[in-house]
C-alpha positions as a printed NumPy array, in Angstrom:
array([[  3.595,  90.77 , -23.445],
       [  4.045,  87.705, -25.419],
       [  6.734,  86.579, -23.059],
       [  4.504,  87.046, -20.073],
       [  1.735,  85.023, -21.82 ],
       [  4.173,  82.269, -22.703],
       [  5.57 ,  82.207, -19.206],
       [  2.057,  81.846, -17.854],
       [  1.273,  79.06 , -20.331],
       [  4.487,  77.235, -19.441],
       [  3.821,  77.706, -15.741],
       [  0.267,  76.346, -16.209],
       [  1.616,  73.337, -18.121],
       [  4.217,  72.677, -15.394],
       [  1.544,  72.827, -12.667],
       [ -0.679,  70.445, -14.653],
       [  2.23 ,  68.03 , -15.135],
       [  2.99 ,  68.105, -11.411],
       [ -0.661,  67.452, -10.602],
       [ -0.696,  64.435, -12.926],
       [  2.538,  63.094, -11.457],
       [  1.207,  63.551,  -7.924],
       [ -1.789,  61.291,  -8.578],
       [  0.376,  58.733, -10.404],
       [  2.787,  58.686,  -7.466],
       [ -0.052,  57.723,  -5.128],
       [ -1.408,  54.898,  -7.335],
       [ -0.815,  51.31 ,  -6.207],
       [ -1.325,  47.941,  -7.83 ],
       [ -1.806,  44.46 ,  -6.42 ],
       [ -2.547,  41.014,  -7.761],
       [ -5.246,  38.569,  -6.724],
       [ -5.419,  34.812,  -7.056],
       [ -8.364,  32.831,  -8.371],
       [ -8.68 ,  29.343,  -6.854],
       [-10.965,  26.339,  -7.218],
       [-11.059,  22.891,  -5.685],
       [-12.579,  20.228,  -7.876],
       [-13.954,  17.057,  -6.28 ],
       [-14.923,  13.904,  -8.152],
       [-18.632,  13.216,  -8.125],
       [-19.56 ,  10.837,  -5.312],
       [-20.898,   7.421,  -6.216],
       [-22.64 ,   5.339,  -3.578],
       [-23.106,   1.601,  -4.126],
       [-25.013,  -0.92 ,  -2.004],
       [-22.922,  -4.118,  -1.831],
       [-24.992,  -6.066,   0.715],
       [-28.452,  -5.761,   2.236],
       [-29.481,  -5.628,   5.878],
       [-30.457,  -9.241,   6.46 ],
       [-32.168, -10.415,   9.641],
       [-32.33 , -13.93 ,   8.104],
       [-35.047, -16.325,   9.293],
       [-37.033, -15.452,  12.402],
       [-39.634, -17.718,  14.017],
       [-42.087, -15.559,  15.952],
       [-43.541, -16.499,  19.296],
       [-46.514, -15.651,  21.454],
       [-44.958, -12.362,  22.609],
       [-43.573,  -9.421,  20.698],
       [-39.81 ,  -9.061,  20.672],
       [-36.912,  -7.679,  18.627],
       [-34.054,  -8.907,  16.472],
       [-30.98 ,  -6.711,  16.324],
       [-28.242,  -6.783,  13.694],
       [-25.259,  -4.605,  14.602],
       [-23.369,  -2.548,  12.031],
       [-20.715,  -5.298,  12.25 ],
       [-23.33 ,  -7.906,  11.26 ],
       [-23.741,  -9.624,  14.645],
       [-27.328, -10.682,  15.376],
       [-29.088, -10.757,  18.751],
       [-32.365, -12.645,  18.798],
       [-34.82 , -11.391,  21.396],
       [-36.728, -13.376,  23.998],
       [-39.373, -15.739,  22.621],
       [-37.929, -15.702,  19.078],
       [-35.815, -18.249,  17.228],
       [-33.332, -16.939,  14.659],
       [-31.551, -19.015,  12.02 ],
       [-29.496, -18.32 ,   8.913],
       [-26.838, -15.738,   8.258],
       [-27.463, -12.148,   9.309],
       [-25.619,  -9.255,   7.639],
       [-25.469,  -5.505,   8.002],
       [-26.063,  -3.475,   4.855],
       [-22.815,  -2.261,   3.323],
       [-22.365,   0.818,   1.16 ],
       [-19.214,   1.743,  -0.754],
       [-18.412,   5.394,  -1.455],
       [-16.182,   6.486,  -4.336],
       [-14.973,  10.077,  -4.625],
       [-11.922,  12.264,  -4.12 ],
       [ -9.059,  10.735,  -2.113],
       [ -8.674,  12.476,   1.267],
       [-12.107,  14.136,   1.204],
       [-14.469,  13.933,   4.18 ],
       [-17.96 ,  12.661,   3.368],
       [-20.984,  13.02 ,   5.664],
       [-23.26 ,   9.975,   5.841],
       [-26.951,  10.082,   6.707],
       [-30.139,   8.242,   5.927],
       [-33.562,   7.121,   6.999],
       [-34.003,   6.418,  10.704],
       [-36.576,   3.65 ,  10.116],
       [-37.749,   1.276,   7.437],
       [-41.097,  -0.521,   7.191],
       [-40.904,  -4.104,   5.984],
       [-44.017,  -5.426,   4.23 ],
       [-44.785,  -9.146,   4.189],
       [-45.55 , -11.158,   1.066],
       [-48.63 , -12.626,   2.826],
       [-49.66 ,  -9.426,   4.625],
       [-48.416,  -7.791,   7.781],
       [-45.708,  -5.218,   8.388],
       [-42.776,  -4.774,  10.736],
       [-40.659,  -1.724,  11.516],
       [-36.902,  -1.615,  11.856],
       [-34.982,   1.272,  13.391],
       [-31.684,   1.775,  11.586],
       [-28.2  ,   2.476,  12.93 ],
       [-25.201,   3.746,  10.965],
       [-21.585,   2.739,  11.584],
       [-20.314,   6.272,  10.937],
       [-21.61 ,   9.831,  10.58 ],
       [-18.678,  10.678,   8.305],
       [-16.08 ,   8.812,   6.27 ],
       [-12.666,  10.027,   5.085],
       [-12.13 ,   8.647,   1.602],
       [ -8.923,   6.842,   0.738],
       [ -7.427,   6.039,  -2.651],
       [-10.029,   3.279,  -3.103],
       [-12.898,   5.215,  -1.484],
       [-14.581,   4.266,   1.771],
       [-17.544,   2.4  ,   3.194],
       [-20.102,   2.378,   5.962],
       [-22.564,  -0.151,   7.306],
       [-26.189,  -0.009,   8.386],
       [-27.59 ,  -2.267,  11.079],
       [-30.993,  -2.242,  12.698],
       [-33.455,  -3.449,  15.278],
       [-36.509,  -5.23 ,  13.884],
       [-39.721,  -5.187,  15.93 ],
       [-41.43 ,  -8.564,  15.525],
       [-45.042,  -8.775,  16.63 ],
       [-46.542, -11.584,  18.669],
       [-47.415, -14.404,  16.24 ],
       [-46.184, -12.218,  13.36 ],
       [-47.804, -13.073,  10.012],
       [-45.616, -15.517,   8.079],
       [-44.035, -14.513,   4.752],
       [-41.026, -12.864,   3.183],
       [-40.658,  -9.277,   4.398],
       [-38.767,  -6.455,   2.749],
       [-38.589,  -2.688,   2.673],
       [-36.272,  -0.082,   1.204],
       [-34.468,   2.76 ,   2.91 ],
       [-32.445,   5.703,   1.636],
       [-28.883,   6.659,   2.501],
       [-26.983,   9.777,   1.458],
       [-23.305,  10.655,   1.205],
       [-22.267,  14.315,   0.731],
       [-18.932,  16.051,   0.782],
       [-18.432,  18.103,   3.914]])
């Protein structure tokens, strides 16, 4: 009887070993990869302001436009003198990265002696691909000058944003 008991024990052990090997034979392994892309923090620097220069208002309302290239068009009834410039912004960041550009659509200019004027703004690009030295974009605008606009020095600030795409 002992032999029969041992045979059964050995047979049970063999079946258990086969069961363990069967599950090990069906196991599979794989590897994964962890990745990250690091971008330098963007810096945005204003290097020149949007300058309409000197405008002499007339009896009728009109506009002065400065293109994103800095060219000025003085509207009917106005006299424009001095040097006009578009605002220029430099972007520093990761070489080869695409940066979206956005900002305020309008700016209100307040006069030193009272009065206000509004300028609609235009951007030279909606996105900029950065090179080894960064990139840049310009902001021009169209200034609405009232009839007999109050004299004085006018200024107003506007916001621009640059974000990685």
